[in-house]
Amino acid sequence: PDNVEFGLGYEESTRCVTPCSLWGPGHWGSMNNDMGKANLGFHSRARNTLSLCFTDADMDNIQIYQKMLTKWAAIGPVVLGPVIARLLGFHDAGAGFSWTPASVLNMTMVKKPWGWDRVTVAMQGFDNFSPMIRTMVQKLLQLPDKDLRYPFIQIIDGNGEKTKYYDEFIEYMKTVPGGAAKVLGMKAV
């Protein structure tokens, strides 16, 4: 990657862009509504940070690794705490942080002509559980029963200029309740 901004760095040895803070300053975005504010508030408290690591030579596939303060370890909005997090496979990342295991939350990105296909698969490591237990855990942790997918489209380039998708993004945001024409903390990556 040529234009890595806002304190992010590309580490050649790991092939990762890191650290991508979900709590600031401005590496991630959320909707400008109550849910978005709650989301950013949680990420701030947990100091949630991502590493986006390329998994192929063409840099078309990314595995996303997530770490957060162990005492605030969570799946989505549900705080697990350190004991349950360890039972689910969260492992020590040092300095009071834990890595979220891919078996609990597997996040990837695949390059497409229009940007990136962002996919999250929750609980894929729980396939051996009975359907009843799996359903109970999904409801308790407020997890979806299917993959979450959304387009990850760059609207500002590495030089701070609008991309061809910027105007379409603004028009879309005008249709989102509480979204108006902006999001909280949006910056280019």
Coordinates of N, CA and C in Angstrom, one line a residue:
P1 N 0.8 -1.2 0.0 CA 0.0 0.0 0.0 C 0.9 1.3 0.0
D2 N 0.5 2.2 -0.9 CA 1.3 3.4 -1.0 C 1.0 4.5 0.0
N3 N -0.3 4.7 0.1 CA -0.8 5.8 0.9 C -1.4 5.4 2.2
V4 N -0.6 5.1 3.2 CA -1.2 4.7 4.5 C -1.1 6.0 5.4
E5 N -2.3 6.4 5.9 CA -2.4 7.7 6.6 C -2.9 7.5 8.1
F6 N -2.9 8.5 8.8 CA -3.5 8.6 10.1 C -2.9 7.7 11.1
G7 N -1.5 7.6 11.1 CA -0.8 6.8 12.1 C -0.8 5.3 11.8
L8 N -1.4 4.8 10.8 CA -1.3 3.4 10.4 C 0.0 3.2 9.8
G9 N 0.5 2.0 9.8 CA 1.7 1.7 9.2 C 1.6 0.3 8.5
Y10 N 2.3 0.1 7.4 CA 2.4 -1.2 6.8 C 3.7 -1.9 7.3
E11 N 3.5 -3.1 7.8 CA 4.7 -3.8 8.3 C 5.0 -4.9 7.3
E12 N 6.1 -4.7 6.6 CA 6.5 -5.7 5.5 C 6.6 -7.1 6.1
S13 N 7.1 -7.3 7.3 CA 7.4 -8.6 7.8 C 6.1 -9.4 8.1
T14 N 5.1 -8.7 8.5 CA 3.8 -9.3 8.8 C 2.8 -9.2 7.7
R15 N 3.0 -8.3 6.7 CA 2.1 -7.9 5.7 C 0.8 -7.3 6.2
C16 N 0.9 -6.6 7.3 CA -0.3 -6.1 8.0 C -0.2 -4.5 8.0
V17 N -1.4 -4.0 7.9 CA -1.6 -2.5 8.1 C -2.2 -2.5 9.5
T18 N -1.4 -1.8 10.4 CA -1.7 -1.8 11.8 C -1.1 -0.6 12.5
P19 N -1.5 -0.1 13.6 CA -2.8 -0.5 14.3 C -3.9 0.4 13.8
C20 N -5.0 -0.3 13.5 CA -6.2 0.4 13.0 C -7.2 0.5 14.2
S21 N -7.2 1.7 14.9 CA -7.9 1.9 16.1 C -9.4 2.1 15.7
L22 N -10.3 1.4 16.4 CA -11.7 1.5 16.3 C -12.2 2.6 17.2
W23 N -11.3 3.2 18.0 CA -11.8 4.1 19.1 C -11.2 5.5 18.8
G24 N -10.4 5.7 17.8 CA -9.9 7.0 17.5 C -8.4 7.0 17.5
P25 N -7.8 8.0 16.8 CA -8.5 9.1 16.2 C -8.8 8.8 14.7
G26 N -10.1 8.6 14.5 CA -10.6 8.6 13.2 C -10.2 7.6 12.2
H27 N -9.9 6.3 12.6 CA -9.6 5.3 11.7 C -10.8 4.5 11.2
W28 N -11.9 4.7 11.9 CA -13.0 3.9 11.6 C -14.2 4.8 11.6
G29 N -15.4 4.3 11.2 CA -16.6 5.2 11.2 C -17.8 4.4 11.7
S30 N -18.7 5.1 12.2 CA -20.0 4.6 12.6 C -21.1 5.6 12.2
M31 N -22.3 5.1 12.2 CA -23.4 5.9 11.8 C -23.6 7.0 12.9
N32 N -24.1 8.2 12.4 CA -24.3 9.3 13.3 C -25.7 9.2 13.9
N33 N -25.8 8.2 14.7 CA -27.1 8.0 15.4 C -26.8 7.3 16.8
D34 N -27.8 7.0 17.5 CA -27.6 6.4 18.9 C -26.7 5.1 18.8
M35 N -27.0 4.3 17.8 CA -26.3 3.0 17.7 C -24.8 3.3 17.4
G36 N -24.6 4.2 16.5 CA -23.2 4.6 16.1 C -22.5 5.1 17.3
K37 N -23.1 6.0 18.1 CA -22.5 6.6 19.3 C -22.2 5.5 20.3
A38 N -23.1 4.5 20.5 CA -22.9 3.4 21.4 C -21.7 2.6 21.0
N39 N -21.7 2.3 19.7 CA -20.6 1.5 19.1 C -19.2 2.2 19.3
L40 N -19.1 3.4 19.0 CA -17.8 4.1 19.2 C -17.5 4.2 20.7
G41 N -18.5 4.4 21.5 CA -18.3 4.4 23.0 C -17.7 3.1 23.5
F42 N -18.3 1.9 23.0 CA -17.7 0.6 23.4 C -16.3 0.5 22.9
H43 N -16.1 0.8 21.6 CA -14.7 0.6 21.1 C -13.7 1.5 21.9
S44 N -14.1 2.7 22.3 CA -13.3 3.6 23.1 C -12.9 2.9 24.4
R45 N -13.9 2.4 25.1 CA -13.7 1.8 26.4 C -12.8 0.6 26.3
A46 N -13.0 -0.3 25.3 CA -12.3 -1.5 25.1 C -11.0 -1.3 24.4
R47 N -10.7 -0.1 23.9 CA -9.5 0.2 23.1 C -9.3 -0.9 22.0
N48 N -10.4 -1.1 21.3 CA -10.5 -2.1 20.2 C -9.6 -1.7 19.1
T49 N -8.7 -2.6 18.6 CA -7.8 -2.3 17.6 C -7.7 -3.4 16.6
L50 N -7.6 -3.1 15.3 CA -7.5 -4.1 14.3 C -6.1 -4.1 13.6
S51 N -5.8 -5.3 13.1 CA -4.6 -5.4 12.2 C -5.2 -6.1 10.9
L52 N -5.0 -5.4 9.8 CA -5.5 -5.9 8.5 C -4.3 -6.5 7.8
C53 N -4.3 -7.8 7.6 CA -3.2 -8.5 7.1 C -3.5 -9.2 5.8
F54 N -2.6 -8.9 4.8 CA -2.8 -9.5 3.5 C -2.4 -10.9 3.5
T55 N -3.2 -11.8 2.9 CA -2.9 -13.2 2.9 C -2.5 -13.8 1.6
D56 N -2.4 -13.0 0.5 CA -2.0 -13.5 -0.8 C -1.0 -12.5 -1.4
A57 N -0.3 -13.0 -2.4 CA 0.8 -12.2 -3.0 C 0.2 -11.0 -3.8
D58 N -1.0 -11.1 -4.3 CA -1.6 -10.0 -5.1 C -2.2 -8.9 -4.2
M59 N -2.3 -9.2 -2.9 CA -2.9 -8.3 -1.9 C -4.4 -8.0 -2.2
D60 N -5.1 -9.1 -2.5 CA -6.5 -9.1 -2.8 C -7.3 -9.7 -1.7
N61 N -6.7 -10.2 -0.7 CA -7.4 -10.9 0.4 C -6.8 -10.4 1.7
I62 N -7.7 -10.1 2.7 CA -7.2 -9.6 4.0 C -7.9 -10.4 5.1
Q63 N -7.1 -10.8 6.1 CA -7.6 -11.3 7.3 C -7.5 -10.2 8.3
I64 N -8.6 -10.0 9.1 CA -8.6 -8.9 10.1 C -8.5 -9.6 11.4
Y65 N -7.5 -9.1 12.2 CA -7.3 -9.6 13.6 C -7.7 -8.4 14.5
Q66 N -8.4 -8.8 15.6 CA -8.9 -7.8 16.5 C -8.4 -8.1 17.9
K67 N -7.9 -7.0 18.5 CA -7.6 -7.1 20.0 C -8.2 -6.0 20.7
M68 N -8.4 -6.3 22.0 CA -9.1 -5.3 22.9 C -8.6 -5.6 24.3
L69 N -8.9 -4.6 25.2 CA -8.5 -4.8 26.6 C -9.2 -6.0 27.1
T70 N -8.5 -6.9 27.8 CA -9.1 -8.2 28.2 C -10.3 -8.0 29.2
K71 N -10.2 -7.0 30.1 CA -11.3 -6.8 31.0 C -12.6 -6.3 30.3
W72 N -12.5 -5.8 29.0 CA -13.6 -5.5 28.3 C -13.9 -6.4 27.1
A73 N -13.2 -7.6 27.1 CA -13.4 -8.5 26.0 C -14.9 -8.7 25.7
A74 N -15.2 -8.7 24.4 CA -16.6 -8.7 24.1 C -16.8 -9.4 22.7
I75 N -18.0 -9.8 22.4 CA -18.5 -10.2 21.1 C -19.6 -9.3 20.8
G76 N -19.4 -8.4 19.8 CA -20.4 -7.4 19.5 C -20.6 -6.5 20.8
P77 N -21.9 -6.3 21.1 CA -22.1 -5.4 22.3 C -22.1 -6.1 23.6
V78 N -21.9 -7.4 23.6 CA -21.9 -8.1 24.9 C -20.5 -8.3 25.5
V79 N -20.3 -7.7 26.6 CA -19.0 -7.8 27.3 C -19.0 -9.2 28.0
L80 N -17.9 -9.9 27.7 CA -17.7 -11.2 28.2 C -16.9 -11.2 29.5
G81 N -16.0 -10.3 29.6 CA -15.1 -10.3 30.8 C -14.0 -11.3 30.5
P82 N -12.9 -11.3 31.3 CA -11.7 -12.1 31.1 C -11.9 -13.6 31.2
V83 N -12.7 -14.1 32.1 CA -12.9 -15.5 32.4 C -13.6 -16.2 31.2
I84 N -14.7 -15.6 30.8 CA -15.5 -16.2 29.7 C -14.7 -16.0 28.4
A85 N -14.0 -14.9 28.2 CA -13.2 -14.7 27.0 C -12.2 -15.8 26.9
R86 N -11.5 -16.1 28.0 CA -10.5 -17.2 27.9 C -11.1 -18.5 27.6
L87 N -12.3 -18.8 28.2 CA -13.0 -20.1 27.9 C -13.3 -20.2 26.4
L88 N -13.6 -19.0 25.8 CA -14.0 -19.0 24.3 C -12.8 -19.0 23.4
G89 N -11.6 -18.9 24.0 CA -10.4 -18.9 23.2 C -9.7 -17.6 22.9
F90 N -10.1 -16.5 23.6 CA -9.4 -15.3 23.5 C -8.0 -15.5 24.0
H91 N -6.9 -15.0 23.4 CA -5.6 -15.3 23.9 C -4.8 -14.0 24.1
D92 N -3.8 -14.1 25.0 CA -3.1 -12.9 25.5 C -2.3 -12.2 24.3
A93 N -2.5 -10.9 24.2 CA -1.8 -10.1 23.2 C -0.8 -9.2 23.9
G94 N -0.7 -9.3 25.2 CA 0.3 -8.5 25.9 C -0.4 -7.2 26.4
A95 N 0.2 -6.6 27.4 CA -0.2 -5.2 28.0 C -1.7 -5.2 28.3
G96 N -2.2 -6.3 28.8 CA -3.6 -6.3 29.2 C -4.7 -6.4 28.1
F97 N -4.2 -6.8 26.9 CA -5.0 -7.0 25.7 C -5.2 -8.4 25.4
S98 N -6.3 -8.8 24.7 CA -6.5 -10.1 24.2 C -6.9 -10.1 22.7
W99 N -6.4 -11.1 22.0 CA -6.8 -11.3 20.6 C -8.2 -12.1 20.6
T100 N -9.1 -11.6 19.7 CA -10.3 -12.3 19.5 C -10.1 -13.5 18.5
P101 N -10.4 -14.7 18.9 CA -10.2 -15.9 18.0 C -11.1 -15.9 16.8
A102 N -10.5 -16.3 15.7 CA -11.3 -16.4 14.4 C -12.5 -17.4 14.6
S103 N -12.4 -18.3 15.5 CA -13.5 -19.3 15.7 C -14.7 -18.6 16.3
V104 N -14.5 -17.4 17.0 CA -15.6 -16.6 17.6 C -16.1 -15.5 16.6
L105 N -15.1 -14.9 16.0 CA -15.4 -13.7 15.1 C -14.3 -13.7 14.0
N106 N -14.7 -14.2 12.8 CA -13.7 -14.2 11.7 C -14.1 -13.1 10.7
M107 N -13.1 -12.2 10.6 CA -13.4 -11.0 9.7 C -12.4 -11.0 8.6
T108 N -12.9 -10.8 7.4 CA -12.1 -10.8 6.2 C -12.5 -9.7 5.2
M109 N -11.7 -9.5 4.2 CA -12.0 -8.5 3.1 C -11.4 -9.2 1.8
V110 N -12.2 -9.1 0.8 CA -11.8 -9.5 -0.6 C -11.9 -8.4 -1.5
K111 N -10.9 -8.1 -2.3 CA -10.8 -7.0 -3.2 C -11.8 -7.3 -4.4
K112 N -12.6 -6.2 -4.7 CA -13.5 -6.3 -5.8 C -13.3 -5.0 -6.7
P113 N -13.8 -5.0 -7.9 CA -13.6 -3.8 -8.7 C -14.1 -2.5 -8.1
W114 N -15.1 -2.5 -7.2 CA -15.7 -1.4 -6.6 C -15.1 -1.0 -5.2
G115 N -14.2 -1.9 -4.7 CA -13.7 -1.7 -3.3 C -13.4 -3.0 -2.7
W116 N -13.9 -3.2 -1.5 CA -13.7 -4.5 -0.7 C -15.0 -5.1 -0.3
D117 N -15.1 -6.4 -0.3 CA -16.3 -7.1 0.2 C -15.9 -7.5 1.6
R118 N -16.5 -6.9 2.6 CA -16.2 -7.1 4.0 C -17.1 -8.1 4.6
V119 N -16.6 -9.2 5.1 CA -17.4 -10.3 5.6 C -17.0 -10.6 7.1
T120 N -18.0 -10.8 7.9 CA -17.8 -11.3 9.3 C -18.6 -12.5 9.5
V121 N -17.9 -13.6 9.9 CA -18.6 -14.8 10.3 C -18.5 -15.0 11.8
A122 N -19.6 -15.1 12.5 CA -19.6 -15.3 13.9 C -19.7 -16.8 14.3
M123 N -19.0 -17.2 15.3 CA -19.1 -18.5 15.9 C -18.9 -19.7 15.0
Q124 N -18.0 -19.6 14.0 CA -17.8 -20.7 13.1 C -17.1 -21.8 13.8
G125 N -16.4 -21.6 14.9 CA -15.8 -22.6 15.7 C -16.8 -23.3 16.6
F126 N -18.0 -23.0 16.6 CA -19.0 -23.6 17.5 C -19.9 -24.6 16.7
D127 N -19.5 -25.0 15.6 CA -20.2 -26.0 14.8 C -20.5 -27.3 15.4
N128 N -19.6 -27.7 16.4 CA -19.7 -29.0 17.1 C -20.8 -28.9 18.2
F129 N -21.2 -27.7 18.5 CA -22.2 -27.6 19.6 C -23.6 -28.1 19.0
S130 N -24.4 -28.5 19.9 CA -25.8 -28.9 19.5 C -26.5 -27.6 19.0
P131 N -27.5 -27.8 18.1 CA -28.2 -26.6 17.6 C -28.9 -25.8 18.7
M132 N -29.3 -26.5 19.7 CA -30.0 -25.8 20.8 C -29.0 -24.9 21.6
I133 N -27.8 -25.5 21.9 CA -26.8 -24.7 22.6 C -26.3 -23.5 21.7
R134 N -26.1 -23.8 20.4 CA -25.6 -22.8 19.5 C -26.6 -21.6 19.4
T135 N -27.9 -22.0 19.3 CA -29.0 -20.9 19.3 C -29.0 -20.1 20.6
M136 N -28.9 -20.8 21.7 CA -28.9 -20.1 23.0 C -27.7 -19.1 23.1
V137 N -26.5 -19.5 22.7 CA -25.3 -18.7 22.7 C -25.5 -17.5 21.7
Q138 N -26.0 -17.8 20.5 CA -26.3 -16.7 19.6 C -27.2 -15.7 20.1
K139 N -28.3 -16.1 20.8 CA -29.2 -15.1 21.3 C -28.6 -14.4 22.5
L140 N -27.9 -15.1 23.4 CA -27.3 -14.4 24.5 C -26.3 -13.4 24.1
L141 N -25.5 -13.7 23.1 CA -24.5 -12.8 22.6 C -25.0 -11.8 21.5
Q142 N -26.2 -11.9 21.2 CA -26.9 -11.1 20.2 C -26.1 -11.2 18.8
L143 N -25.8 -12.4 18.4 CA -25.1 -12.6 17.2 C -26.1 -13.0 16.1
P144 N -25.8 -12.6 14.8 CA -26.6 -13.0 13.7 C -26.5 -14.5 13.4
D145 N -27.5 -15.1 12.8 CA -27.4 -16.5 12.4 C -26.9 -16.7 11.0
K146 N -26.4 -15.6 10.4 CA -25.8 -15.7 9.1 C -24.6 -14.8 9.0
D147 N -23.8 -14.9 8.0 CA -22.7 -14.0 7.8 C -23.1 -12.5 7.6
L148 N -22.3 -11.6 8.2 CA -22.6 -10.2 8.0 C -21.7 -9.7 6.8
R149 N -22.2 -9.0 5.9 CA -21.5 -8.6 4.7 C -21.9 -7.2 4.4
Y150 N -20.8 -6.4 4.1 CA -21.1 -5.0 3.6 C -20.0 -4.6 2.7
P151 N -20.3 -3.6 1.8 CA -19.2 -3.1 0.9 C -18.3 -2.1 1.7
F152 N -17.0 -2.2 1.5 CA -16.1 -1.3 2.2 C -15.5 -0.4 1.0
I153 N -16.0 0.8 0.9 CA -15.7 1.6 -0.3 C -15.0 2.8 0.2
Q154 N -13.8 3.1 -0.5 CA -13.0 4.3 -0.1 C -13.7 5.5 -0.7
I155 N -14.0 6.5 0.1 CA -14.6 7.7 -0.4 C -13.7 8.9 -0.4
I156 N -12.6 8.8 0.3 CA -11.5 9.8 0.3 C -10.2 9.0 0.0
D157 N -9.4 9.5 -0.9 CA -8.1 8.9 -1.2 C -7.0 9.2 -0.2
G158 N -5.9 8.7 -0.4 CA -4.7 8.9 0.5 C -4.2 10.3 0.5
N159 N -4.7 11.1 -0.5 CA -4.3 12.6 -0.5 C -5.4 13.5 0.0
G160 N -6.5 12.9 0.5 CA -7.6 13.7 1.1 C -8.6 14.2 0.0
E161 N -8.5 13.6 -1.2 CA -9.4 14.0 -2.3 C -10.6 13.0 -2.3
K162 N -11.7 13.5 -2.7 CA -12.9 12.7 -2.9 C -12.7 11.7 -4.0
T163 N -13.1 10.5 -3.8 CA -13.1 9.5 -4.9 C -14.4 9.5 -5.7
K164 N -14.5 8.7 -6.7 CA -15.8 8.7 -7.5 C -17.0 8.2 -6.8
Y165 N -16.8 7.6 -5.6 CA -17.9 7.1 -4.8 C -18.4 8.1 -3.7
Y166 N -17.7 9.2 -3.6 CA -18.0 10.1 -2.5 C -19.5 10.6 -2.6
D167 N -19.8 11.2 -3.7 CA -21.2 11.8 -3.9 C -22.3 10.7 -3.7
E168 N -22.1 9.5 -4.2 CA -23.0 8.4 -4.0 C -23.2 8.1 -2.5
F169 N -22.1 8.1 -1.8 CA -22.1 7.9 -0.3 C -22.9 9.0 0.4
I170 N -22.7 10.2 0.0 CA -23.4 11.3 0.7 C -24.9 11.2 0.4
E171 N -25.3 10.8 -0.8 CA -26.7 10.7 -1.2 C -27.3 9.5 -0.4
Y172 N -26.6 8.4 -0.2 CA -27.0 7.3 0.5 C -27.3 7.7 2.0
M173 N -26.3 8.4 2.6 CA -26.4 8.8 4.0 C -27.6 9.6 4.3
K174 N -28.1 10.4 3.3 CA -29.3 11.2 3.4 C -30.5 10.4 3.6
T175 N -30.4 9.1 3.2 CA -31.6 8.2 3.3 C -31.6 7.4 4.6
V176 N -30.5 7.5 5.4 CA -30.4 6.7 6.6 C -31.0 7.5 7.8
P177 N -32.0 6.9 8.5 CA -32.5 7.7 9.7 C -31.4 8.0 10.6
G178 N -31.2 9.3 10.9 CA -30.2 9.8 11.8 C -28.8 9.9 11.2
G179 N -28.7 9.4 9.9 CA -27.4 9.4 9.2 C -27.1 10.8 8.7
A180 N -28.1 11.6 8.4 CA -27.9 12.9 7.7 C -26.9 12.7 6.6
A181 N -25.9 13.5 6.5 CA -25.0 13.4 5.4 C -23.6 13.1 5.9
K182 N -23.5 12.6 7.1 CA -22.1 12.3 7.6 C -22.1 11.2 8.6
V183 N -21.0 10.7 8.9 CA -20.8 9.6 9.9 C -19.8 10.1 10.9
L184 N -19.8 9.5 12.1 CA -18.9 9.9 13.1 C -17.5 9.3 12.9
G185 N -16.5 10.1 13.0 CA -15.2 9.7 12.9 C -14.7 9.2 11.6
M186 N -15.4 9.5 10.5 CA -15.0 9.0 9.2 C -13.7 9.6 8.7
K187 N -12.7 8.8 8.4 CA -11.5 9.2 7.8 C -11.1 8.2 6.7
A188 N -10.3 8.6 5.8 CA -9.8 7.7 4.8 C -8.7 6.7 5.4
V189 N -8.7 5.5 4.9 CA -7.7 4.6 5.3 C -6.9 4.2 4.0

